[in-house]
Short mmCIF file of C-alpha atoms and ligand atoms in Angstrom, two decimals:
data_model
loop_
_atom_site.label_atom_id
_atom_site.label_comp_id
_atom_site.label_asym_id
_atom_site.label_seq_id
_atom_site.Cartn_x
_atom_site.Cartn_y
_atom_site.Cartn_z
CA UNK A 1 0.00 0.00 0.00
CA UNK A 2 1.46 3.35 -1.05
CA UNK A 3 1.10 6.82 0.39
CA UNK A 4 -1.00 7.69 -2.65
CA UNK A 5 -3.39 4.87 -1.70
CA UNK A 6 -3.67 6.42 1.75
CA UNK A 7 -4.39 9.87 0.32
CA UNK A 8 -7.05 8.34 -1.93
CA UNK A 9 -8.63 6.66 1.09
CA UNK A 10 -8.63 9.94 3.05
CA UNK A 11 -10.30 11.63 0.07
CA UNK A 12 -12.88 8.92 -0.40
CA UNK A 13 -13.77 8.14 3.21
CA UNK A 14 -12.75 11.31 5.03
CA UNK A 15 -10.67 11.66 8.20
CA UNK A 16 -10.03 10.62 10.88
CA UNK A 17 -9.83 7.08 9.59
CA UNK A 18 -7.94 3.92 10.52
CA UNK A 19 -6.59 1.99 7.52
CA UNK A 20 -5.42 -1.63 7.79
CA UNK A 21 -3.23 -3.24 5.13
CA UNK A 22 -3.98 -6.97 4.74
CA UNK A 23 -0.63 -7.67 3.13
CA UNK A 24 1.24 -6.53 6.23
CA UNK A 25 -0.74 -8.85 8.53
CA UNK A 26 -0.05 -11.73 6.16
CA UNK A 27 3.64 -10.93 6.10
CA UNK A 28 3.91 -10.76 9.90
CA UNK A 29 2.04 -14.03 10.32
CA UNK A 30 4.24 -15.66 7.69
CA UNK A 31 7.39 -14.60 9.54
CA UNK A 32 6.17 -16.27 12.74
CA UNK A 33 4.86 -19.38 11.03
CA UNK A 34 8.12 -19.91 9.12
CA UNK A 35 10.29 -19.47 12.20
CA UNK A 36 8.78 -22.29 14.24
CA UNK A 37 7.91 -25.94 13.67
CA UNK A 38 4.41 -27.17 12.84
CA UNK A 39 4.07 -28.17 16.48
CA UNK A 40 3.70 -24.46 17.32
CA UNK A 41 0.41 -22.59 17.11
CA UNK A 42 -0.21 -18.86 17.11
CA UNK A 43 -3.28 -17.49 18.81
CA UNK A 44 -3.98 -13.95 17.67
CA UNK A 45 -4.55 -11.87 20.82
CA UNK A 46 -7.50 -10.09 19.32
CA UNK A 47 -7.91 -7.35 21.92
CA UNK A 48 -5.37 -5.49 19.77
CA UNK A 49 -7.90 -5.12 16.93
CA UNK A 50 -11.26 -6.88 16.80
CA UNK A 51 -12.99 -5.65 13.67
CA UNK A 52 -14.80 -8.74 12.38
CA UNK A 53 -13.07 -8.45 9.01
CA UNK A 54 -9.66 -8.58 10.66
CA UNK A 55 -10.74 -11.64 12.66
CA UNK A 56 -11.95 -13.36 9.49
CA UNK A 57 -8.75 -12.49 7.69
CA UNK A 58 -6.55 -13.81 10.51
CA UNK A 59 -8.68 -16.95 10.48
CA UNK A 60 -8.08 -17.34 6.74
CA UNK A 61 -4.35 -17.04 7.34
CA UNK A 62 -4.59 -20.02 9.68
CA UNK A 63 -3.95 -18.41 13.06
CA UNK A 64 -6.00 -19.32 16.13
CA UNK A 65 -7.55 -16.85 18.57
CA UNK A 66 -6.84 -15.61 22.11
CA UNK A 67 -9.74 -13.80 23.78
CA UNK A 68 -9.86 -11.87 27.04
CA UNK A 69 -13.62 -11.33 27.31
CA UNK A 70 -16.70 -13.38 26.55
CA UNK A 71 -17.61 -10.92 23.81
CA UNK A 72 -14.29 -11.49 22.08
CA UNK A 73 -15.09 -15.22 22.24
CA UNK A 74 -18.45 -14.56 20.60
CA UNK A 75 -16.85 -12.36 17.94
CA UNK A 76 -14.32 -15.10 17.24
CA UNK A 77 -17.01 -17.73 16.82
CA UNK A 78 -18.92 -15.38 14.55
CA UNK A 79 -15.76 -14.88 12.49
CA UNK A 80 -15.61 -18.64 11.95
CA UNK A 81 -13.02 -19.86 14.46
CA UNK A 82 -13.91 -23.34 15.72
CA UNK A 83 -14.14 -23.51 19.55
CA UNK A 84 -11.09 -25.75 19.69
CA UNK A 85 -9.10 -22.89 18.13
CA UNK A 86 -10.12 -20.31 20.72
CA UNK A 87 -8.46 -19.78 24.09
CA UNK A 88 -10.31 -17.70 26.66
CA UNK A 89 -7.81 -15.90 28.91
CA UNK A 90 -9.80 -13.54 31.11
CA UNK A 91 -8.62 -11.73 34.21
CA UNK A 92 -10.78 -11.18 37.30
CA UNK A 93 -14.02 -12.38 35.75
CA UNK A 94 -16.66 -14.24 37.77
CA UNK A 95 -17.47 -17.92 37.39
CA UNK A 96 -20.57 -17.04 35.37
CA UNK A 97 -18.48 -15.59 32.53
CA UNK A 98 -16.30 -18.68 32.54
CA UNK A 99 -19.39 -20.87 32.43
CA UNK A 100 -20.64 -18.91 29.44
CA UNK A 101 -17.35 -19.66 27.68
CA UNK A 102 -17.67 -23.35 28.65
CA UNK A 103 -21.05 -23.44 26.93
CA UNK A 104 -19.21 -22.40 23.75
CA UNK A 105 -16.69 -25.24 24.30
CA UNK A 106 -13.58 -23.06 24.00
CA UNK A 107 -10.34 -23.60 25.94
CA UNK A 108 -10.45 -21.87 29.29
CA UNK A 109 -7.54 -20.32 31.13
CA UNK A 110 -7.96 -19.65 34.86
CA UNK A 111 -5.76 -17.07 36.52
CA UNK A 112 -6.60 -17.10 40.22
CA UNK A 113 -6.99 -19.69 42.96
CA UNK A 114 -10.42 -18.53 44.06
CA UNK A 115 -12.02 -19.27 40.68
CA UNK A 116 -9.90 -22.41 40.31
CA UNK A 117 -11.44 -23.71 43.52
CA UNK A 118 -14.98 -22.70 42.59
CA UNK A 119 -14.53 -24.28 39.18
CA UNK A 120 -13.05 -27.46 40.61
CA UNK A 121 -15.78 -27.89 43.21
CA UNK A 122 -18.47 -27.60 40.57
CA UNK A 123 -16.95 -29.30 37.54
CA UNK A 124 -14.10 -31.50 38.76
CA UNK A 125 -12.39 -33.12 35.80
CA UNK A 126 -15.34 -32.81 33.43
CA UNK A 127 -13.87 -29.85 31.52
CA UNK A 128 -10.12 -29.52 31.04
CA UNK A 129 -8.57 -26.13 31.75
CA UNK A 130 -5.44 -24.04 31.44
CA UNK A 131 -3.77 -22.36 34.38
CA UNK A 132 -2.17 -18.97 33.96
CA UNK A 133 0.93 -18.66 36.10
CA UNK A 134 2.91 -15.60 37.01
CA UNK A 135 6.60 -16.52 36.63
CA UNK A 136 7.77 -13.19 38.11
CA UNK A 137 9.86 -12.35 35.12
CA UNK A 138 10.01 -8.61 34.70
CA UNK A 139 9.63 -7.84 31.04
CA UNK A 140 7.91 -5.35 28.84
CA UNK A 141 8.35 -1.88 27.48
CA UNK A 142 6.34 0.01 30.07
CA UNK A 143 5.12 -0.72 33.61
CA UNK A 144 1.50 -0.68 32.44
CA UNK A 145 2.14 -3.43 29.91
CA UNK A 146 4.38 -5.59 32.09
CA UNK A 147 2.36 -8.38 33.60
CA UNK A 148 4.90 -10.70 35.18
CA UNK A 149 6.18 -8.55 38.02
CA UNK A 150 5.57 -9.24 41.71
CA UNK A 151 2.76 -6.68 42.09
CA UNK A 152 0.99 -7.76 38.93
CA UNK A 153 -2.65 -8.83 39.15
CA UNK A 154 -2.15 -11.43 36.42
CA UNK A 155 -1.77 -15.16 36.90
CA UNK A 156 -1.17 -17.38 39.90
CA UNK A 157 2.27 -16.97 41.38
CA UNK A 158 4.60 -19.88 40.75
CA UNK A 159 5.33 -19.71 44.48
CA UNK A 160 1.76 -20.90 45.08
CA UNK A 161 2.37 -24.25 43.41
CA UNK A 162 1.60 -26.10 46.64
CA UNK A 163 -1.75 -24.37 46.85
CA UNK A 164 -2.58 -25.16 43.20
CA UNK A 165 -1.70 -28.80 43.84
CA UNK A 166 -3.95 -28.92 46.89
CA UNK A 167 -6.86 -27.61 44.81
CA UNK A 168 -6.09 -30.10 42.05
CA UNK A 169 -6.01 -32.96 44.52
CA UNK A 170 -9.17 -32.04 46.37
CA UNK A 171 -11.28 -31.21 43.30
CA UNK A 172 -9.73 -33.50 40.71
CA UNK A 173 -9.45 -30.74 38.06
CA UNK A 174 -7.82 -31.65 34.78
CA UNK A 175 -5.10 -29.21 33.71
CA UNK A 176 -4.34 -29.51 29.99
CA UNK A 177 -2.42 -26.28 29.57
CA UNK A 178 0.00 -23.97 31.32
CA UNK A 179 0.07 -20.33 30.31
CA UNK A 180 2.20 -17.27 30.97
CA UNK A 181 2.20 -13.82 29.43
CA UNK A 182 4.88 -11.67 30.94
CA UNK A 183 4.36 -8.46 29.06
CA UNK A 184 4.41 -6.60 25.83
CA UNK A 185 7.40 -5.38 23.84
CA UNK A 186 10.04 -7.66 25.31
CA UNK A 187 13.39 -6.56 23.93
CA UNK A 188 15.45 -9.51 25.09
CA UNK A 189 14.29 -12.73 23.45
CA UNK A 190 16.07 -14.78 26.10
CA UNK A 191 13.21 -13.86 28.42
CA UNK A 192 11.13 -16.43 26.51
CA UNK A 193 13.78 -19.08 27.14
CA UNK A 194 13.87 -18.21 30.81
CA UNK A 195 10.08 -18.56 30.85
CA UNK A 196 10.24 -21.89 29.06
CA UNK A 197 12.63 -23.30 31.66
CA UNK A 198 10.11 -22.38 34.35
CA UNK A 199 7.32 -24.02 32.36
CA UNK A 200 9.37 -27.20 31.99
CA UNK A 201 9.86 -27.37 35.74
CA UNK A 202 6.19 -26.71 36.42
CA UNK A 203 5.09 -29.32 33.90
CA UNK A 204 6.21 -32.02 36.32
CA UNK A 205 3.23 -31.15 38.49
CA UNK A 206 0.68 -31.61 35.68
CA UNK A 207 0.47 -35.18 34.36
CA UNK A 208 -2.29 -34.41 31.82
CA UNK A 209 -0.51 -31.46 30.25
CA UNK A 210 -0.84 -31.03 26.48
CA UNK A 211 -0.07 -27.36 25.87
CA UNK A 212 2.49 -24.81 26.96
CA UNK A 213 1.38 -21.30 26.09
CA UNK A 214 4.08 -18.62 26.26
CA UNK A 215 1.77 -15.65 25.66
CA UNK A 216 3.20 -12.73 23.78
CA UNK A 217 5.81 -10.05 24.12
CA UNK A 218 6.77 -9.86 20.46
CA UNK A 219 8.03 -6.37 19.82
CA UNK A 220 7.51 -4.26 16.74
CA UNK A 221 9.54 -1.18 15.86
CA UNK A 222 7.75 2.08 16.56
CA UNK A 223 10.69 4.41 15.99
CA UNK A 224 12.97 4.51 12.95
CA UNK A 225 15.93 2.66 14.47
CA UNK A 226 13.83 0.55 16.82
CA UNK A 227 14.13 -3.21 16.72
CA UNK A 228 11.59 -5.91 16.00
CA UNK A 229 11.73 -9.22 17.86
CA UNK A 230 13.92 -11.44 15.70
CA UNK A 231 11.46 -14.31 15.50
CA UNK A 232 13.72 -16.38 13.30
CA UNK A 233 16.50 -16.51 15.89
CA UNK A 234 13.96 -16.89 18.67
CA UNK A 235 12.32 -19.75 16.78
CA UNK A 236 15.62 -21.58 16.43
CA UNK A 237 16.49 -21.18 20.11
CA UNK A 238 13.04 -22.14 21.31
CA UNK A 239 12.74 -25.18 19.03
CA UNK A 240 16.07 -26.43 20.28
CA UNK A 241 15.21 -26.38 23.97
CA UNK A 242 11.62 -27.43 23.40
CA UNK A 243 12.38 -30.53 21.33
CA UNK A 244 15.14 -31.63 23.65
CA UNK A 245 12.79 -31.21 26.62
CA UNK A 246 10.16 -33.35 24.92
CA UNK A 247 12.74 -36.00 24.22
CA UNK A 248 14.15 -36.04 27.74
CA UNK A 249 10.81 -35.94 29.50
CA UNK A 250 8.96 -38.23 27.13
CA UNK A 251 6.11 -35.71 27.11
CA UNK A 252 4.01 -34.83 24.08
CA UNK A 253 3.36 -31.10 24.25
CA UNK A 254 2.33 -28.42 21.82
CA UNK A 255 3.77 -24.91 22.03
CA UNK A 256 1.48 -21.91 21.75
CA UNK A 257 2.09 -18.17 21.43
CA UNK A 258 -0.32 -15.23 21.47
CA UNK A 259 0.92 -12.39 19.27
CA UNK A 260 -1.26 -9.30 19.23
CA UNK A 261 0.58 -6.21 18.08
CA UNK A 262 3.16 -8.25 16.17
CA UNK A 263 0.43 -9.24 13.73
CA UNK A 264 -1.54 -6.03 13.35
CA UNK A 265 0.42 -3.00 14.58
CA UNK A 266 2.33 -2.33 11.37
CA UNK A 267 -0.72 -2.88 9.21
CA UNK A 268 -2.44 0.17 10.70
CA UNK A 269 -2.20 3.74 9.42
CA UNK A 270 -4.23 6.38 11.22
CA UNK A 271 -5.09 9.31 8.95
CA UNK A 272 -6.04 12.71 10.33
CA UNK A 273 -6.28 16.23 8.98
CA UNK A 274 -4.28 19.23 10.16
CA UNK A 275 -6.97 21.63 11.35
CA UNK A 276 -4.87 24.45 12.72
CA UNK A 277 -1.25 25.54 12.72
CA UNK A 278 -0.75 27.51 15.88
CA UNK A 279 2.43 29.39 16.61
CA UNK A 280 3.07 30.32 20.23
CA UNK A 281 6.16 32.05 21.58
CA UNK A 282 7.94 28.74 22.10
CA UNK A 283 6.28 26.15 19.90
CA UNK A 284 4.59 25.48 16.59
CA UNK A 285 1.57 23.28 17.16
CA UNK A 286 -0.17 21.19 14.56
CA UNK A 287 -3.71 20.74 15.82
CA UNK A 288 -5.34 17.72 14.14
CA UNK A 289 -8.96 16.58 13.89
CA UNK A 290 -8.42 13.81 16.43
CA UNK A 291 -7.10 13.30 19.94
CA UNK A 292 -6.63 10.69 22.64
CA UNK A 293 -10.26 9.76 22.10
CA UNK A 294 -9.03 8.05 18.92
CA UNK A 295 -5.41 7.12 19.62
CA UNK A 296 -4.50 7.05 23.29
CA UNK A 297 -1.23 5.11 23.20
CA UNK A 298 1.08 8.16 23.19
CA UNK A 299 -0.62 9.60 26.27
CA UNK A 300 -1.27 6.30 28.06
CA UNK A 301 1.95 4.42 27.40
CA UNK A 302 4.28 7.22 26.29
CA UNK A 303 4.39 5.39 23.00
CA UNK A 304 6.02 6.78 19.90
CA UNK A 305 4.35 6.74 16.50
CA UNK A 306 6.09 7.95 13.38
CA UNK A 307 4.15 10.93 12.01
CA UNK A 308 4.35 12.02 8.37
CA UNK A 309 2.73 14.65 6.23
CA UNK A 310 1.26 12.81 3.25
CA UNK A 311 0.13 15.99 1.49
CA UNK A 312 3.50 17.71 1.38
CA UNK A 313 6.13 14.96 1.39
CA UNK A 314 8.81 17.14 -0.17
CA UNK A 315 8.19 20.26 1.90
CA UNK A 316 11.03 21.59 4.08
CA UNK A 317 11.26 19.86 7.44
CA UNK A 318 10.07 21.89 10.42
CA UNK A 319 9.81 21.13 14.12
CA UNK A 320 6.28 20.62 15.37
CA UNK A 321 4.38 19.55 18.42
CA UNK A 322 1.39 17.53 17.28
CA UNK A 323 -1.73 17.81 19.42
CA UNK A 324 -5.38 16.84 19.23
CA UNK A 325 -8.63 18.75 19.57
CA UNK A 326 -9.62 17.36 22.96
CA UNK A 327 -10.08 19.69 25.95
CA UNK A 328 -7.31 18.03 27.94
CA UNK A 329 -3.65 17.96 27.16
CA UNK A 330 -3.50 15.42 24.37
CA UNK A 331 -0.05 15.65 22.87
CA UNK A 332 0.72 13.01 20.27
CA UNK A 333 4.34 14.08 19.88
CA UNK A 334 6.78 16.81 20.89
CA UNK A 335 9.42 18.43 18.73
CA UNK A 336 8.95 16.25 15.68
CA UNK A 337 10.59 16.95 12.36
CA UNK A 338 7.79 16.82 9.80
CA UNK A 339 7.63 18.12 6.24
CA UNK A 340 6.02 21.54 6.43
CA UNK A 341 2.42 21.18 7.54
CA UNK A 342 -0.28 23.40 6.08
CA UNK A 343 -3.86 23.55 7.27
CA UNK A 344 -5.94 20.73 5.64
CA UNK A 345 -2.88 18.53 5.01
CA UNK A 346 -3.38 14.80 5.61
CA UNK A 347 -1.18 13.50 8.41
CA UNK A 348 -0.49 9.84 9.10
CA UNK A 349 0.39 8.04 12.33
CA UNK A 350 2.19 4.80 11.50
CA UNK A 351 1.97 1.56 13.43
CA UNK A 352 -1.52 2.31 14.61
CA UNK A 353 -3.12 -1.09 13.99
CA UNK A 354 -2.84 -2.40 17.54
CA UNK A 355 -4.64 -0.80 20.48
CA UNK A 356 -5.62 2.16 18.32
CA UNK A 357 -9.27 2.03 17.32
CA UNK A 358 -9.71 -0.62 19.98
CA UNK A 359 -9.05 1.85 22.82
CA UNK A 360 -10.99 4.72 21.30
CA UNK A 361 -13.85 6.48 23.08
CA UNK A 362 -16.44 9.19 22.67
CA UNK A 363 -14.75 11.58 25.09
CA UNK A 364 -15.74 15.19 24.46
CA UNK A 365 -18.79 13.77 22.66
CA UNK A 366 -16.68 13.30 19.61
CA UNK A 367 -17.41 10.58 17.11
CA UNK A 368 -15.30 7.47 16.76
CA UNK A 369 -13.40 7.25 13.46
CA UNK A 370 -14.13 5.02 10.48
CA UNK A 371 -12.09 1.91 9.65
CA UNK A 372 -10.94 0.84 6.18
CA UNK A 373 -9.47 -2.52 5.15
CA UNK A 374 -7.11 -2.50 2.16
CA UNK A 375 -6.91 -5.89 0.48
CA UNK A 376 -5.99 -7.02 -3.05
CA UNK A 377 -5.58 -3.43 -4.20
CA UNK A 378 -9.01 -2.34 -2.97
CA UNK A 379 -10.11 -0.22 -0.04
CA UNK A 380 -13.22 -1.39 1.81
CA UNK A 381 -15.04 0.57 4.47
CA UNK A 382 -15.31 -1.91 7.36
CA UNK A 383 -16.76 0.44 9.99
CA UNK A 384 -18.78 3.55 9.46
CA UNK A 385 -17.77 6.67 11.26
CA UNK A 386 -19.99 7.29 14.32
CA UNK A 387 -22.91 9.61 13.77
CA UNK A 388 -24.41 12.07 16.18
CA UNK A 389 -27.29 9.67 16.96
CA UNK A 390 -24.78 7.08 18.19
CA UNK A 391 -23.96 9.35 21.12
CA UNK A 392 -27.56 9.14 22.30
CA UNK A 393 -28.21 5.54 21.32
CA UNK A 394 -28.26 4.05 24.82
CA UNK A 395 -29.29 7.12 26.73
CA UNK A 396 -32.74 7.26 28.29
CA UNK A 397 -34.25 10.71 28.52
CA UNK A 398 -36.20 11.08 31.76
CA UNK A 399 -36.62 14.83 31.80
C1 PLP B 1 -2.65 -8.49 25.41
C2 PLP B 1 -2.32 -9.93 25.46
C3 PLP B 1 -1.52 -10.51 24.48
C4 PLP B 1 -0.93 -9.73 23.31
O1 PLP B 1 0.05 -8.83 23.66
P1 PLP B 1 0.83 -8.03 22.49
O2 PLP B 1 1.82 -7.23 23.17
O3 PLP B 1 -0.19 -7.21 21.76
O4 PLP B 1 1.41 -9.04 21.56
C5 PLP B 1 -1.28 -11.87 24.56
N1 PLP B 1 -1.80 -12.62 25.58
C6 PLP B 1 -2.58 -12.09 26.53
C7 PLP B 1 -3.11 -12.96 27.59
C8 PLP B 1 -2.85 -10.73 26.51
O5 PLP B 1 -3.60 -10.22 27.50
#
C-alpha cells in the first residue's frame, strides 16, 4: 500500500480514519509461522484489533484466537473460528463468565486460585482447563504493559504451586495447559527461554498437560531505528530447547504463542487532517482533527508513533508539536521533524493497527473514526464513522 493509496482513502472516506493493510498482517504471520515448527500454534490476541473483518482475515491465514472477554469469544465464533481454536484468557471475571465460555466449548484459562477452587468444586475433571501462572519475570516496554512482576494482578504466582496442587487434589481438576504472558514489547528474546525453563519445571506437576502457552511479548519497531523481535532466531532457540525437553521428559506437548501487536500494529495507518497551525512564543503546534479519544497510546503508554505529512512529502522539514482537539492535554508528539504542515494537510500516524481504534472512546462527545481494510488493491469501508445519533443511542431521557 502506497502513500498515494492512503491519500485516496482519506479523500474517499474522510478523516479521521484507521486503515489496515492486509498484506502486512499476512507478512507478519508468515514470519512467525516460518520461524517455528508445525508443532507451534499462534493465537492472535484479538484485543489489539477486533474488527470482524480482521478476525476473518486472521482466520483465513490459519492463526487461532486468544480472547480476554466473553464478547471477544463470541466475535471469534462469529468470524468462523472453531471452539477448539479459541483460548479464553480472562482476568478477574466471575465464574458465570467462565461458564458462558464453557457453553461455547472453548479452551479456558484460569488465573486465580479462588475461581480455580470454585470451578473445581463444581466441575471436577469434566472440563479440562489451562492455568495462567505468574513466573515473576520482569519484562515489557512500560510498567502498564508488564504483567509478570511481583505486584501484577495477572496469573497465579509460581510460588503458590503447593496451593494449586492442593486444589487439584481435592477437586480432581484436569489441567491440559500452562500459560504465561509476561508483558508486551520484550526486547530480550532470552526472556522467553527463561520462561520456558520455568514451564518445563512446572510441567512435572501436571500429568495431563498437552499445551504450553508462552503468551506474547513480540516487539515491533515504533521508531525509525527501533528493533523488531527477531522471531527467526527466537524460533531456532526455542525449538532447540523445546524438542530436547520433549525428548528427555517423554512428554508430548504443543507450544502456543499469542501475538497481538506483532500481527496487526504495522498494518495500521491512522489518517487525520491538520486543522490548525498555531504558533506560540515557544512552539509550533499542529492541531489535528483527532485526539486521545481516537489514539491514546502516546498519552497512556508514552508510546512513539512515526508521524508524516502525506500531502507535502517534499516540503522543508520543520519542528512541530502535534496535538489533538480534545479539551485536555492530548499531545501526540513533541518536537517532531515533519515536512512543512499546512492547514488541511493529511497527516499519518504509523503503526496504529494495535490498540488504536480498539481503545478509542467518545470523550468530548466526539465521534469514533471510520475503519478501512485494504486488500488485493481495494479499499473497503469496514466500519462507518460514528454519527451524532450514536452518542444518544443508549441514553434514556427522563426529563
Ligand atoms: C494483550 C495480550 C496478548 C498480546 O500482547 P501483544 O503485546 O499485543 O502481543 C497476549 N496474551 C494475553 C493474555 C494478553 O492479554
